[in-house]
Structure formats: C-alpha cells, structure tokens
Amino acid sequence: MSWVVLVLSGVLEAVWATALGRSEGLSRPVPAVVFVLALAASMGGLGWAMRELPVGTAYAVWVGIGAVLTVSVAMATGEEPLSLVRVLLVLGIVGCVVGLKLVS
C-alpha cells in the first residue's frame, strides 16, 4: 500500500508544480488553491509512505515521478521544447525510478 500512496503522491507533486507555474507567482487564485491543496496532499502521502519505505528511496521515487510528469506535461502543452534528447533523458529518470522499486 505504501508504494501506491507514494506513486499517487508523486502524481500530486506534478499537479502542484504545474499549478505553481500557472499561478503566476500565486497571483491567480484557482491555480494557487490547486497548488496549496495538491502540495499538502502530496507531502502528506510522502510522509505516510515513509513510515514503511526507506527515506532515500521514497524521496527519489517521489521526485522522479513528479519531475517526469511535470516535464511531460510541459512538453505536451508546448511550454517546453520537445526533442529526442529530452525524451531520452526523461526515460532515463523513469528507468531509475523503476530500478529503485525493483531493488527495494
């Protein structure tokens, strides 16, 4: 169950990071509220998962999931450039996250 909560928390990390970027310095109310709620839920889930998972592994997986999803959304929406090199680097992060799960 800890892994499921950790993955969902990683997804919420991407939600709050994207909302923070779209809030224009927390000046837009809807993205700012999404940011605060997703941040609280993401951190809460990370903390809950760390009760059973090693801190280093949990944190690396959480950050990896959040980073991959955040940059993927940005590339899909055109906010960041899409290139083969960027996709390969993102896939490298995915490989590392899967590797951490497999050795834990």
Coordinates of C-alpha atoms in Angstrom, one line a residue:
M1 CA 0.0 0.0 0.0
S2 CA 2.9 2.4 0.7
W3 CA 4.0 2.2 -2.9
V4 CA 0.5 3.0 -4.2
V5 CA 0.4 6.1 -1.9
L6 CA 3.9 7.1 -2.9
V7 CA 3.0 6.9 -6.6
L8 CA -0.1 9.0 -6.1
S9 CA 1.9 11.5 -4.1
G10 CA 4.4 11.7 -6.9
V11 CA 1.5 12.4 -9.3
L12 CA 0.3 15.1 -7.0
E13 CA 3.8 16.6 -7.0
A14 CA 3.4 17.1 -10.7
V15 CA 0.0 18.7 -10.1
W16 CA 1.3 21.2 -7.6
A17 CA 4.4 22.0 -9.6
T18 CA 2.3 22.7 -12.7
A19 CA -0.2 24.7 -10.7
L20 CA 2.5 26.8 -9.1
G21 CA 3.9 27.6 -12.6
R22 CA 0.5 28.6 -13.8
S23 CA -0.4 30.7 -10.7
E24 CA 2.0 33.4 -11.9
G25 CA 3.6 33.9 -8.5
L26 CA 0.5 32.8 -6.6
S27 CA -1.4 35.8 -8.1
R28 CA -4.1 33.7 -9.9
P29 CA -6.5 32.3 -7.3
V30 CA -7.6 29.0 -8.9
P31 CA -4.1 27.7 -9.7
A32 CA -2.9 28.9 -6.3
V33 CA -5.6 27.0 -4.5
V34 CA -4.8 23.9 -6.6
F35 CA -1.1 24.3 -5.7
V36 CA -1.8 24.5 -1.9
L37 CA -4.2 21.6 -1.8
A38 CA -2.0 19.3 -4.1
L39 CA 1.1 20.3 -2.1
A40 CA -0.5 19.4 1.2
A41 CA -1.8 16.0 -0.1
S42 CA 1.4 15.2 -1.8
M43 CA 3.6 15.9 1.2
G44 CA 1.1 14.0 3.5
G45 CA 1.2 11.0 1.2
L46 CA 5.0 11.1 1.0
G47 CA 5.2 11.2 4.8
W48 CA 2.8 8.3 5.1
A49 CA 4.7 6.2 2.7
M50 CA 8.0 6.9 4.5
R51 CA 6.6 5.1 7.6
E52 CA 7.3 1.8 5.7
L53 CA 9.7 2.7 2.9
P54 CA 13.3 3.9 3.3
V55 CA 13.6 7.7 3.2
G56 CA 16.1 7.9 0.3
T57 CA 14.2 5.5 -1.9
A58 CA 10.8 7.1 -1.2
Y59 CA 12.1 10.6 -1.8
A60 CA 13.9 9.7 -5.0
V61 CA 10.8 7.9 -6.4
W62 CA 8.5 10.7 -5.4
V63 CA 10.8 13.4 -7.0
G64 CA 11.3 11.2 -10.1
I65 CA 7.6 10.7 -10.7
G66 CA 6.9 14.4 -10.1
A67 CA 9.7 15.5 -12.4
V68 CA 8.8 13.2 -15.2
L69 CA 5.2 14.1 -15.2
T70 CA 5.8 17.8 -14.8
V71 CA 8.2 18.0 -17.8
S72 CA 6.0 15.7 -19.8
V73 CA 3.0 18.0 -19.3
A74 CA 5.2 21.0 -20.2
M75 CA 6.4 19.4 -23.4
A76 CA 2.9 18.2 -24.3
T77 CA 1.4 21.7 -23.9
G78 CA 4.3 23.4 -25.7
E79 CA 5.6 25.2 -22.7
E80 CA 8.9 23.5 -23.1
P81 CA 10.6 22.2 -26.2
L82 CA 10.1 18.6 -27.2
S83 CA 13.2 16.8 -28.6
L84 CA 14.5 13.3 -28.8
V85 CA 17.3 14.1 -26.3
R86 CA 14.8 15.4 -23.7
V87 CA 12.6 12.4 -24.1
L88 CA 15.5 10.0 -23.7
L89 CA 16.7 11.8 -20.6
V90 CA 13.1 11.7 -19.1
L91 CA 13.0 7.9 -19.9
G92 CA 16.3 7.6 -18.0
I93 CA 14.6 9.0 -15.0
V94 CA 11.7 6.5 -15.4
G95 CA 14.3 3.7 -15.6
C96 CA 15.9 4.8 -12.4
V97 CA 12.6 5.0 -10.6
V98 CA 11.6 1.5 -11.8
G99 CA 15.1 0.3 -10.7
L100 CA 14.6 1.7 -7.2
K101 CA 11.3 -0.1 -6.9
L102 CA 12.8 -3.4 -8.1
V103 CA 15.7 -3.3 -5.6
S104 CA 13.6 -2.3 -2.6

